[in-house]
Coordinates of C-alpha atoms in Angstrom, one line a residue:
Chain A
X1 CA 0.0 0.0 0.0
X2 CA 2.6 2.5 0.9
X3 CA 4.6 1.3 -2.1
X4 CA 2.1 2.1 -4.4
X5 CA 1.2 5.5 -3.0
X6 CA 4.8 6.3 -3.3
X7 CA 4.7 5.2 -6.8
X8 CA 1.4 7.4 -7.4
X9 CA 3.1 10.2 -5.9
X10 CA 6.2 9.3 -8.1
X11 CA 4.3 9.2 -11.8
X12 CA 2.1 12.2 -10.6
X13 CA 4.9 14.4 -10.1
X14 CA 6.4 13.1 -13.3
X15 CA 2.8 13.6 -15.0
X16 CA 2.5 17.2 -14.2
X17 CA 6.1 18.2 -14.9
X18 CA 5.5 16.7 -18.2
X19 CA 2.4 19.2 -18.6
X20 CA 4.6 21.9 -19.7
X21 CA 6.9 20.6 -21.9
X22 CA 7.3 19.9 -25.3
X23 CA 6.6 18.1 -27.5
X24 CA 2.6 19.0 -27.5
X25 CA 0.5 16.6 -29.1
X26 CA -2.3 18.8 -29.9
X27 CA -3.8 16.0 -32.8
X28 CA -3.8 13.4 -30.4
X29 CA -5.6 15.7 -27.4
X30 CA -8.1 16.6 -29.9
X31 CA -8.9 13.1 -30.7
X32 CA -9.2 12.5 -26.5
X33 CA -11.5 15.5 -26.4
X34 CA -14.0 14.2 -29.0
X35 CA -13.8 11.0 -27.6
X36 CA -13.9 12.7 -23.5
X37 CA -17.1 15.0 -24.7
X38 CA -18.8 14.2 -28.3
X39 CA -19.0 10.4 -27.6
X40 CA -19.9 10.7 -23.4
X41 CA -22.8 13.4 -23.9
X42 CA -25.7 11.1 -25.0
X43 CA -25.1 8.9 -21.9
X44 CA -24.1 12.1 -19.7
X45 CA -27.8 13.6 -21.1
X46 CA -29.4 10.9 -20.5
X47 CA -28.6 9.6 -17.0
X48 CA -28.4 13.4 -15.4
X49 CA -32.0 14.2 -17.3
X50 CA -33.6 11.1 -15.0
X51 CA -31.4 12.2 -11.6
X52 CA -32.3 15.8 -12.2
X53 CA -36.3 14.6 -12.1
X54 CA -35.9 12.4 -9.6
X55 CA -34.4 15.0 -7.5
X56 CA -37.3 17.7 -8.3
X57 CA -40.1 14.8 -7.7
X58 CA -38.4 13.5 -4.1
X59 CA -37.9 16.9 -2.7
X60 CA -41.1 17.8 -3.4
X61 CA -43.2 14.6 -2.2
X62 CA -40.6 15.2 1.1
X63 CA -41.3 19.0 1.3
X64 CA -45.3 17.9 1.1
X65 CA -45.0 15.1 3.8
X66 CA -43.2 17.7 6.3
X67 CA -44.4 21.3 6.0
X68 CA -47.4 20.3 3.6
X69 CA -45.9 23.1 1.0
X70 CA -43.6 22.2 -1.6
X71 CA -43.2 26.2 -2.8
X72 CA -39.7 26.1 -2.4
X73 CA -38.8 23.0 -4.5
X74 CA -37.5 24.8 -7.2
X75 CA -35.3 27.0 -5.6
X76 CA -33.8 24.0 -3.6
X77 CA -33.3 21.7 -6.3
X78 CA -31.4 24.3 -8.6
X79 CA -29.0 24.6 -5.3
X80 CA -28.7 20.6 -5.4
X81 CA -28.6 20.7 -8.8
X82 CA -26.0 22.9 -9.9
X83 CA -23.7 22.7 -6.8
X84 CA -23.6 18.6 -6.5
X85 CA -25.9 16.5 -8.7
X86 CA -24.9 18.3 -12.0
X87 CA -21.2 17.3 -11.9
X88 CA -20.8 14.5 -9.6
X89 CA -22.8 12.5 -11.3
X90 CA -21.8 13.2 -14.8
X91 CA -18.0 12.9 -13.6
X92 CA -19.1 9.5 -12.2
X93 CA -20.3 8.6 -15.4
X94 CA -17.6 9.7 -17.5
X95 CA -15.2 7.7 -14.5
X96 CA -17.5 4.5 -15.5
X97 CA -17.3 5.4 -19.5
X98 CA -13.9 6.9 -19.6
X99 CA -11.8 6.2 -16.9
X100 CA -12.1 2.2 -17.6
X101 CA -11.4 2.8 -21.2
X102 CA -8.1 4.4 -20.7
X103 CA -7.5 1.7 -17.7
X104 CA -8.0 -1.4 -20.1
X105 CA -6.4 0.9 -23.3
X106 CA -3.2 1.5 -21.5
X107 CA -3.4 -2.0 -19.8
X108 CA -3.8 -3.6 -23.0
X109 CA -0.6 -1.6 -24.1
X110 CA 1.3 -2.7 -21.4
X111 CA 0.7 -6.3 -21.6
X112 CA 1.3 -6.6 -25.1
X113 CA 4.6 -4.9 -24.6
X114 CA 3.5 -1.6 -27.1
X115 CA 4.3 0.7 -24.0
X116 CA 8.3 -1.1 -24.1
X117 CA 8.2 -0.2 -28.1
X118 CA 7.3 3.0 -27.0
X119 CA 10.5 3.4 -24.4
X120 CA 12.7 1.8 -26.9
X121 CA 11.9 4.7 -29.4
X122 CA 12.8 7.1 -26.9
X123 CA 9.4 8.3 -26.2
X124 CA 8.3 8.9 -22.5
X125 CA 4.9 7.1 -22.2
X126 CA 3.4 9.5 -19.9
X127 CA 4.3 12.4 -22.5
X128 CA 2.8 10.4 -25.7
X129 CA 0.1 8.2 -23.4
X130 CA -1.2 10.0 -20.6
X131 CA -0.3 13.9 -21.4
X132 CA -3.1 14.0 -24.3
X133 CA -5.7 12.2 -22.1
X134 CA -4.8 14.2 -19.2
X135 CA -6.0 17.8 -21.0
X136 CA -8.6 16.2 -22.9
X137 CA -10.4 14.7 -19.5
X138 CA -9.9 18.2 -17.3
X139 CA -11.3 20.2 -20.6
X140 CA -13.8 17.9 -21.1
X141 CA -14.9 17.5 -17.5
X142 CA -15.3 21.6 -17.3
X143 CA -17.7 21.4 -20.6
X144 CA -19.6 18.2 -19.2
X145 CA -20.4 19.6 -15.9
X146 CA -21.5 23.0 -18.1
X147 CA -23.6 21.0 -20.2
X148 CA -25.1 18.4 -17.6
X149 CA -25.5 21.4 -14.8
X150 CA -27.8 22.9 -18.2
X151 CA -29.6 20.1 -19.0
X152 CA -30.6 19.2 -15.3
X153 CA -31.4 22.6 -14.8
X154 CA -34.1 22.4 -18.3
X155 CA -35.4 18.8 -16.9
X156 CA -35.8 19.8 -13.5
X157 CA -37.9 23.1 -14.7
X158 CA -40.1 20.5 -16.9
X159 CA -41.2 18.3 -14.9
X160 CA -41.5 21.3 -12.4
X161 CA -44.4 22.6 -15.1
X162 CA -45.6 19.1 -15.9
X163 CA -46.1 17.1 -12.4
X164 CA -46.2 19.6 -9.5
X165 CA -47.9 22.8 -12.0
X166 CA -44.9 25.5 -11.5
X167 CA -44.6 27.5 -14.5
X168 CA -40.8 28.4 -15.8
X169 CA -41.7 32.0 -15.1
X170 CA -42.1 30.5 -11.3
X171 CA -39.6 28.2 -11.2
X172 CA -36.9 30.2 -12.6
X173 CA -37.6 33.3 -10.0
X174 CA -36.9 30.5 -7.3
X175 CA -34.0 29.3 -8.7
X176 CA -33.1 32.9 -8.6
X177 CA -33.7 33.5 -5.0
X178 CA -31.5 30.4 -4.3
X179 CA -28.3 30.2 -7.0
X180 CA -26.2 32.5 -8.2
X181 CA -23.3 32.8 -11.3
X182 CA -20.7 31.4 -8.8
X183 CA -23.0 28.0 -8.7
X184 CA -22.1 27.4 -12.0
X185 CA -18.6 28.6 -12.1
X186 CA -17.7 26.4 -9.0
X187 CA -19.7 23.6 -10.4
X188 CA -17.5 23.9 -13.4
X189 CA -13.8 24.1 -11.5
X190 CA -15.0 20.7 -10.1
X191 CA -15.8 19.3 -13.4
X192 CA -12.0 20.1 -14.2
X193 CA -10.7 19.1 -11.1
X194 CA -12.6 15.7 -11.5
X195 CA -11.9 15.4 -15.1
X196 CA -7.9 15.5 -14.2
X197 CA -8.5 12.7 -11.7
X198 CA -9.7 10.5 -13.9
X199 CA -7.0 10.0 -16.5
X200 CA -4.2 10.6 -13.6
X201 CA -5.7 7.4 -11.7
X202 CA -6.3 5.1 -15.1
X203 CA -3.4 5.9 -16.2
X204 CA -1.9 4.5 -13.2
X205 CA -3.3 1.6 -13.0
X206 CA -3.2 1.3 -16.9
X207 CA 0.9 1.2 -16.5
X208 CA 0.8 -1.2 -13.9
X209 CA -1.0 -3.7 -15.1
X210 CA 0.2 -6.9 -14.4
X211 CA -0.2 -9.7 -17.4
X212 CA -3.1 -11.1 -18.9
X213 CA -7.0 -10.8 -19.3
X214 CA -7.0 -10.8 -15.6
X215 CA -4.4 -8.5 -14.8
X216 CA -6.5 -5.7 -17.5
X217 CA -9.9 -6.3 -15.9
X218 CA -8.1 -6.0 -12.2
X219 CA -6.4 -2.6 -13.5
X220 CA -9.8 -1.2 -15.5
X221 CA -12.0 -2.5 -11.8
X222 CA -9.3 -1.0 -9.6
X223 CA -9.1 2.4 -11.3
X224 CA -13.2 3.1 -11.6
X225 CA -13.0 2.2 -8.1
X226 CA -10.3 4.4 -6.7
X227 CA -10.9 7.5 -9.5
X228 CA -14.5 7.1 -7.6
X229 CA -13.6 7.4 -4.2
X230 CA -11.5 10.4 -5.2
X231 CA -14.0 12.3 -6.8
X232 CA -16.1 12.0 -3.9
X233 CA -13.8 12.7 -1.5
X234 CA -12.5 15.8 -3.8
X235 CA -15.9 17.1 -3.8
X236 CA -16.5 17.2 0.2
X237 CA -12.8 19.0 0.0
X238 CA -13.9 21.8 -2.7
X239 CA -17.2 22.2 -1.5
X240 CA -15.7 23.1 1.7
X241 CA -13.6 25.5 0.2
X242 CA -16.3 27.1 -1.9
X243 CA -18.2 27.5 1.3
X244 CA -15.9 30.5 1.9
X245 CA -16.5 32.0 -1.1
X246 CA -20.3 32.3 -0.7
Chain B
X1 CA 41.6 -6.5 -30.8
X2 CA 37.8 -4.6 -31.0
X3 CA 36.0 -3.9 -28.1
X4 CA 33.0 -5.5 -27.4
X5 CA 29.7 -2.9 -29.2
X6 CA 27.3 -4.5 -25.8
X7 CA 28.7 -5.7 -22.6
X8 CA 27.1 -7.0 -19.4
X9 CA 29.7 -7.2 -16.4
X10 CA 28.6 -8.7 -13.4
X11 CA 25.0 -8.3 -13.7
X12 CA 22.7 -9.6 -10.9
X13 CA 18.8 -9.0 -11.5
X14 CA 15.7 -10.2 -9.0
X15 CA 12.4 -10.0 -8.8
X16 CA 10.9 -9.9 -5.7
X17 CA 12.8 -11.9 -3.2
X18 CA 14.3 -14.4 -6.1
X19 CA 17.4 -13.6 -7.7
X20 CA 17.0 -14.7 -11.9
X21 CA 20.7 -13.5 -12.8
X22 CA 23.6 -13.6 -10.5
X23 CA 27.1 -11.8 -11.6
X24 CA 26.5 -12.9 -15.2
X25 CA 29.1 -11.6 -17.6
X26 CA 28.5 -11.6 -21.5
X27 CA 30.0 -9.5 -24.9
X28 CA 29.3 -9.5 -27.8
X29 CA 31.6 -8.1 -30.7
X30 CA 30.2 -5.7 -33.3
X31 CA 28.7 -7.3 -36.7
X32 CA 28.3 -10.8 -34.3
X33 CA 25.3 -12.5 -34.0
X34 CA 24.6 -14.2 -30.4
X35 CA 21.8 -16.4 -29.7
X36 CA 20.1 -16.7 -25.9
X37 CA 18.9 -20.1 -25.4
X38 CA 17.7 -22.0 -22.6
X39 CA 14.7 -23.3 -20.8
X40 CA 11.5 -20.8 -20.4
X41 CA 11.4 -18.2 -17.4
X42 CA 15.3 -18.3 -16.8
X43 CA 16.1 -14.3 -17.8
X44 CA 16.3 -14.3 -21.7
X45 CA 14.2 -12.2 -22.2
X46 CA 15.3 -10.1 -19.2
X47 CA 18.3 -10.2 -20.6
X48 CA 17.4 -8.1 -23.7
X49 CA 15.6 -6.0 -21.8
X50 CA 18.7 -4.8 -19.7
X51 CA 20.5 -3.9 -22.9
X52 CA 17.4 -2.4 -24.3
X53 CA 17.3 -0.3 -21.3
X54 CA 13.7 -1.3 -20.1
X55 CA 14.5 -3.2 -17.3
X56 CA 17.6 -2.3 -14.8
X57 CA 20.2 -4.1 -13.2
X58 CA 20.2 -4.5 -8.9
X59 CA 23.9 -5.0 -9.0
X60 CA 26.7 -4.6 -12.3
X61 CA 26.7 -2.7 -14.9
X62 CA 25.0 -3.2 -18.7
X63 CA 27.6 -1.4 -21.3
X64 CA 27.1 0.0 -25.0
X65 CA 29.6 1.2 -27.1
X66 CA 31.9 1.1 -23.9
X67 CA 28.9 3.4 -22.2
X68 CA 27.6 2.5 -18.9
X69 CA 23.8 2.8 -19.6
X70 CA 22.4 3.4 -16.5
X71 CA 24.6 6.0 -15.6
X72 CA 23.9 8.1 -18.6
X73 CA 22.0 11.5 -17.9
X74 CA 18.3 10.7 -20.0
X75 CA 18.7 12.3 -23.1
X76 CA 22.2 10.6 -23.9
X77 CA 20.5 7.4 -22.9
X78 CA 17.7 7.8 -25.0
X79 CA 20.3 8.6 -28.0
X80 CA 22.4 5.4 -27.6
X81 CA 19.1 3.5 -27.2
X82 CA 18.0 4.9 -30.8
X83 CA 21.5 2.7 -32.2
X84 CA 19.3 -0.3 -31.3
X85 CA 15.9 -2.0 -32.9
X86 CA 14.3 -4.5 -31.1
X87 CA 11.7 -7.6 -31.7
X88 CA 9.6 -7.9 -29.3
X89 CA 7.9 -11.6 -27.9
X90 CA 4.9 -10.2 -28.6
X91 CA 5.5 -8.3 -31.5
X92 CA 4.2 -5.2 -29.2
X93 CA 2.4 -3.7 -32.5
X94 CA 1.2 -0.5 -32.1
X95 CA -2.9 -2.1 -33.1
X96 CA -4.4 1.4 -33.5
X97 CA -2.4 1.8 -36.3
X98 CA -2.0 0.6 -39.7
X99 CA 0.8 -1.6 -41.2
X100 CA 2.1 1.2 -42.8
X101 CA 1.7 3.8 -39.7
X102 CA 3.5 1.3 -37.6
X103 CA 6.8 1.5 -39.5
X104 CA 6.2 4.9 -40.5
X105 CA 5.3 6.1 -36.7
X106 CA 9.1 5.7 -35.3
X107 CA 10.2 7.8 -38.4
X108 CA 7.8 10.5 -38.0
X109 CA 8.7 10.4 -33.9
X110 CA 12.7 10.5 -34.4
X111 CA 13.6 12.1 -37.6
X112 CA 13.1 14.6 -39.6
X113 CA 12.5 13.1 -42.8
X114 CA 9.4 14.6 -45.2
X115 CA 6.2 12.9 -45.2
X116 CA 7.2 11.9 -48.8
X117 CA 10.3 10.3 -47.8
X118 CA 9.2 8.8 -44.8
X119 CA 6.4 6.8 -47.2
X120 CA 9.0 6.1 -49.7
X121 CA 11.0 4.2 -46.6
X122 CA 7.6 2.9 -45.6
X123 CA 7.3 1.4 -49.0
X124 CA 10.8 -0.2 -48.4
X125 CA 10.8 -2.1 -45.7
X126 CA 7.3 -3.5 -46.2
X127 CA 8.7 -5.1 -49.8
X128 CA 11.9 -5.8 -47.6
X129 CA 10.2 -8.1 -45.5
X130 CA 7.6 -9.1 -47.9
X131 CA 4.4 -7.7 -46.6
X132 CA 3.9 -5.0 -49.4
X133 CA 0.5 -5.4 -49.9
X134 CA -0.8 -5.2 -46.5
X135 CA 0.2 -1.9 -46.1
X136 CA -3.6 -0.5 -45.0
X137 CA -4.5 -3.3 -43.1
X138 CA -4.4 -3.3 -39.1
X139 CA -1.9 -5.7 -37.2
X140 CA -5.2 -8.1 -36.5
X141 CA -5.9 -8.2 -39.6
X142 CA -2.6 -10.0 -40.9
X143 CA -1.6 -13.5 -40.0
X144 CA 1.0 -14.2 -37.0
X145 CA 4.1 -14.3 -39.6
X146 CA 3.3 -11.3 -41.3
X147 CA 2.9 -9.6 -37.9
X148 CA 6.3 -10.8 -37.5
X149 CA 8.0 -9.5 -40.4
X150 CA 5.7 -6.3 -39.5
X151 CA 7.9 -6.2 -36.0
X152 CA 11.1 -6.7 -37.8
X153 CA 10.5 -3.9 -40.1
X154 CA 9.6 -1.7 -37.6
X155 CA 12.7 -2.2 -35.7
X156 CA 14.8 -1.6 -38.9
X157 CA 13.3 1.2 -39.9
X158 CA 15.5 3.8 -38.1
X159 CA 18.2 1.5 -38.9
X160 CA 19.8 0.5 -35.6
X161 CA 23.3 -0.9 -35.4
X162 CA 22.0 -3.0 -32.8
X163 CA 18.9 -5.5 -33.5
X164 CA 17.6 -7.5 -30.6
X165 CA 15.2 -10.1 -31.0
X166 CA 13.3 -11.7 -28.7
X167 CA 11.6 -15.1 -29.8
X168 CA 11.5 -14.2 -33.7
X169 CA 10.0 -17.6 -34.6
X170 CA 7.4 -18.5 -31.4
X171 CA 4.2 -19.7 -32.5
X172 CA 5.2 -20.1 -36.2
X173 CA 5.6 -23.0 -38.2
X174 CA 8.5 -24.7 -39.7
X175 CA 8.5 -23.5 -43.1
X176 CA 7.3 -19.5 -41.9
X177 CA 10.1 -19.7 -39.2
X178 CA 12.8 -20.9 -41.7
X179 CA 11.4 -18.1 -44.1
X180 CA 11.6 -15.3 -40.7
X181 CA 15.3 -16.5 -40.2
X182 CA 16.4 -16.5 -43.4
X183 CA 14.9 -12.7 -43.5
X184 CA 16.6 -12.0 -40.1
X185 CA 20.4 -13.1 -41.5
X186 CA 19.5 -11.5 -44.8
X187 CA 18.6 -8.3 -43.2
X188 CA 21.9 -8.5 -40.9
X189 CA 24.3 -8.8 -43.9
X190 CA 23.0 -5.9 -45.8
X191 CA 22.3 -3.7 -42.6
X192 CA 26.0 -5.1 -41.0
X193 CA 24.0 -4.7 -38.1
X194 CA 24.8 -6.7 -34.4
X195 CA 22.3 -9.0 -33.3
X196 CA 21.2 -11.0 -30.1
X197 CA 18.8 -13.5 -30.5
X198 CA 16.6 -15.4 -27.9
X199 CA 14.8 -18.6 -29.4
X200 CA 14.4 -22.1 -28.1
X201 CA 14.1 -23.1 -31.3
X202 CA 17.6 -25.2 -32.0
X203 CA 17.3 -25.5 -35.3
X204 CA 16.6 -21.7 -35.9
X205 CA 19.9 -21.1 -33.2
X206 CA 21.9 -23.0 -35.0
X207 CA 21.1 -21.1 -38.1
X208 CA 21.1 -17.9 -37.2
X209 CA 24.2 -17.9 -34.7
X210 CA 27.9 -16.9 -34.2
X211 CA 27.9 -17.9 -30.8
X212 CA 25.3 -19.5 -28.6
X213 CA 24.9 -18.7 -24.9
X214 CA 22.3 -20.8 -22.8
X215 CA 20.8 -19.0 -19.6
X216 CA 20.4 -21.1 -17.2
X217 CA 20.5 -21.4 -12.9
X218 CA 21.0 -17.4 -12.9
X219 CA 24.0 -17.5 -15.0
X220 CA 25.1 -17.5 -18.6
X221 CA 27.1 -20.8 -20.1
X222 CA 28.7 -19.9 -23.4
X223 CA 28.4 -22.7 -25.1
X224 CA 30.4 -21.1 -28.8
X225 CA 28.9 -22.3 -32.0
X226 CA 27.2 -25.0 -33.8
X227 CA 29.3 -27.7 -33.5
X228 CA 30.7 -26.6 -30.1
X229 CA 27.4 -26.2 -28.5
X230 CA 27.2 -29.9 -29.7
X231 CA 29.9 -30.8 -28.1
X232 CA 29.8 -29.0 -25.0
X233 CA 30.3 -31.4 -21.9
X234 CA 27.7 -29.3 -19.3
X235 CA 25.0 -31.8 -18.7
X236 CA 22.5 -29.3 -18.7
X237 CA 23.2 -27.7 -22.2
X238 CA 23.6 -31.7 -23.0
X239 CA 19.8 -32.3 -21.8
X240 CA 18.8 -28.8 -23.6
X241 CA 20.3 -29.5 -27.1
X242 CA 19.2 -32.7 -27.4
X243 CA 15.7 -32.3 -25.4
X244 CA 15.9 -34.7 -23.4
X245 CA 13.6 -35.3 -20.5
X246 CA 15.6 -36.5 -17.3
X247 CA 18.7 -34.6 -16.4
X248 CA 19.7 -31.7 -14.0
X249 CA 17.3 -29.1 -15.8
X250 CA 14.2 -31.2 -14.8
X251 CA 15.6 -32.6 -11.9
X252 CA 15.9 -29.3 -10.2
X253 CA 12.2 -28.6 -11.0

């Protein structure tokens, strides 16, 4: 245990050193990105549509039960929305879709010995391997969490309209009362500072990865696991620090 | 009398708590051809690895052009390492690519050649090793010898001084092993290049090599060529050469 944690501190030090230098492979971080945002949206829009209705239809059967008024729902759901449910979820998801894709991708490519090919060339497999994914996942994190905080915030007010009778005139003046610009801008550092968790701990495991089908699915497992716990972890951390900015 | 172009003096390697090599000493002379041999899981291919650089030595020290490797700052490390192609086991085929990308992604990574001439040599070493036609095709889409030759072209094409190759012939048959050694010695004469070898594969050893060493206990027995290797009076590279089942090799398993 210490062993690896020493190694993670090791190859993250090494990681964001190589952040800044050259040679920048801006082809290969465009291809991550597409992959990061284009291909994770529909899923992302998807899942955070349902946990954003959810959210609006439990608070307000809750808010009925105890105070027999549910006039605040929208106002409080906005808050949840755009400060937690918005981007932890979608960074979840994009740990689930992402994160164990570049866990078996860079498993794979240690097992078959292409990450060796790539030493013997002379080329630094963090710099060609895990610099790319590394911008890619923090720029695409920041436009998911925009996104997903927009399309909770559109499902939320619809279902508002449809199943407890709020109109958007009404449910937006309540969002107002509660949320502000900084919601969303704090929403979006996290997306970043998820998104750069994600690649940091695949990759990880991705270059550890011990041989065979087992030793892939034990690296892809142990790095949705672990980029998990971080991101939940990380967001009791920055929402603790946010709370001094509010 | 030369110097020897790669060196290993007193190298000791472990994993874990085992030791694999203990104080093993080997050279090999520039233009010669040495083949590893020796039974499975006894440091061949660890071996290669040390004077490819990927792996590192607990104890000795693995020399290059009279250069001790691991004490070279990165960039000269990196440089000396660019003298040498290697086969890998498992051909380590870069499967996002193309047959054509694959050769043509080491030239685009360390030269400066055009995009025109880097095709051109693309072109060549695909006709080199035969596999002209399956330029656009994907490394799972070509049979195990052509991936093969694939590997062998992509080693040659920044063309090292230095060839390692690790298993050339596993998992081929007779006739497209025969066909990947003759390519390999072909290849060797025109590029003058030096070349170690691991096989198990006698036949193919025999073929291919100068010298033969066989790793075996943690250390290296030189066992010199053909018909000395034949000859040699160790009863362990007896029971190894002439595959026979009782002896000291199995007995110690």
């Amino acid at each position: 245990m210490t062993a690896t944690l020493s190694d993670f501190f090791v190859y993250s030090t090494r990681t964001f050193k190589a952040l800044f230098q050259p040679p920048f492979r801006s082809k290969d971080t465009f291809q991550q990105l597409e992959f990061v945002t284009w291909q994770s949206l529909p899923v992302i829009v998807f899942c955070v549509s349902f946990a954003a209705m959810v959210t609006i239809m439990e608070s307000s059967f809750h808010m009925k039960l105890m105070v027999q008024n549910d006039s605040l729902v929208p106002g409080f759901a906005s808050l949840l929305i755009l400060r937690e449910l918005g981007v932890v979820v979608s960074s979840l998801l994009l740990t689930s879709r992402v994160g164990a894709g570049l866990a078996a991708e860079v498993g794979s490519m240690q097992v078959t010995e292409q990450v060796d090919a790539l030493r013997m060339l002379g080329i630094d497999p963090i710099r060609f391997l895990v610099i790319p994914r590394l911008i890619a996942c923090t720029v695409g994190g920041v436009i998911l969490s925009l996104i997903a905080n927009l399309v909770c915030l559109y499902c939320a007010m619809l279902i508002s309209e449809l199943k407890l009778g709020y109109s958007s005139g009404s449910f937006l003046t309540g969002m107002r009362a509660f949320v502000s610009y900084k919601d969303l801008v704090f929403a979006m550092i996290k997306g970043g500072c998820f998104g750069t968790v994600i690649p940091i701990v695949s990759c990880f495991f991705g270059l550890r990865c011990e041989s065979g089908a087992e030793g892939v699915g034990k690296a892809t497992t142990n790095s949705v696991v672990v980029a998990s716990v971080a991101i939940i972890v990380m967001d009791f951390v920055l929402t603790y620090i946010f709370s001094h900015f509010y | 009398m030369a110097s020897a172009q790669l060196a290993l003096n007193d190298v000791s390697i472990g994993f874990g708590d085992g030791v694999l090599l203990s104080k093993v000493n080997l050279s090999v002379m520039p233009g010669e051809c040495v083949v590893l041999v020796g039974p499975s899981g006894k440091g061949k291919t660890v071996l290669l690895k040390l004077f490819a650089g990927l792996l590192k030595p607990t104890l000795g020290q693995v020399q290059i052009e009279d250069k001790d490797l691991n004490q070279l700052a990165p960039h000269e490390q990196k440089q000396l390492l660019l003298k040498m192609g290697m086969l890998f086991q498992k051909n380590a085929l870069f499967d996002s690519l193309s047959v054509g990308e694959n050769i043509a992604f080491p030239l685009r990574e360390k030269t400066k050649l055009s995009e025109a001439e880097i095709q051109e040599r693309v072109v060549y070493f695909l006709e080199q090793v035969g596999i002209g036609h399956a330029r656009l095709l994907y490394p799972d889409e070509i049979s195990g010898g052509m991936q093969k030759r694939l590997g062998i072209a992509r080693a040659l094409a920044l063309k090292p001084q230095i060839v390692l190759y690790d298993d050339p012939t596993a998992g081929l048959d007779p006739i497209t092993s025969r066909l990947i050694v003759d390519l390999i010695l072909r290849l060797r004469a025109e590029n003058k290049s030096t070349v170690i070898a691991v096989t198990n594969d006698m036949v193919r050893a025999y073929q291919m090599a100068d010298r033969i060493a066989m790793v075996v206990d943690g250390e290296i027995v030189i066992t010199g060529n053909k018909a000395q290797t034949l000859a040699h009076q160790d009863p362990r590279v007896v029971q190894f050469v002439r595959g026979q089942l009782h002896g000291p090799l199995t007995e110690s398993q």
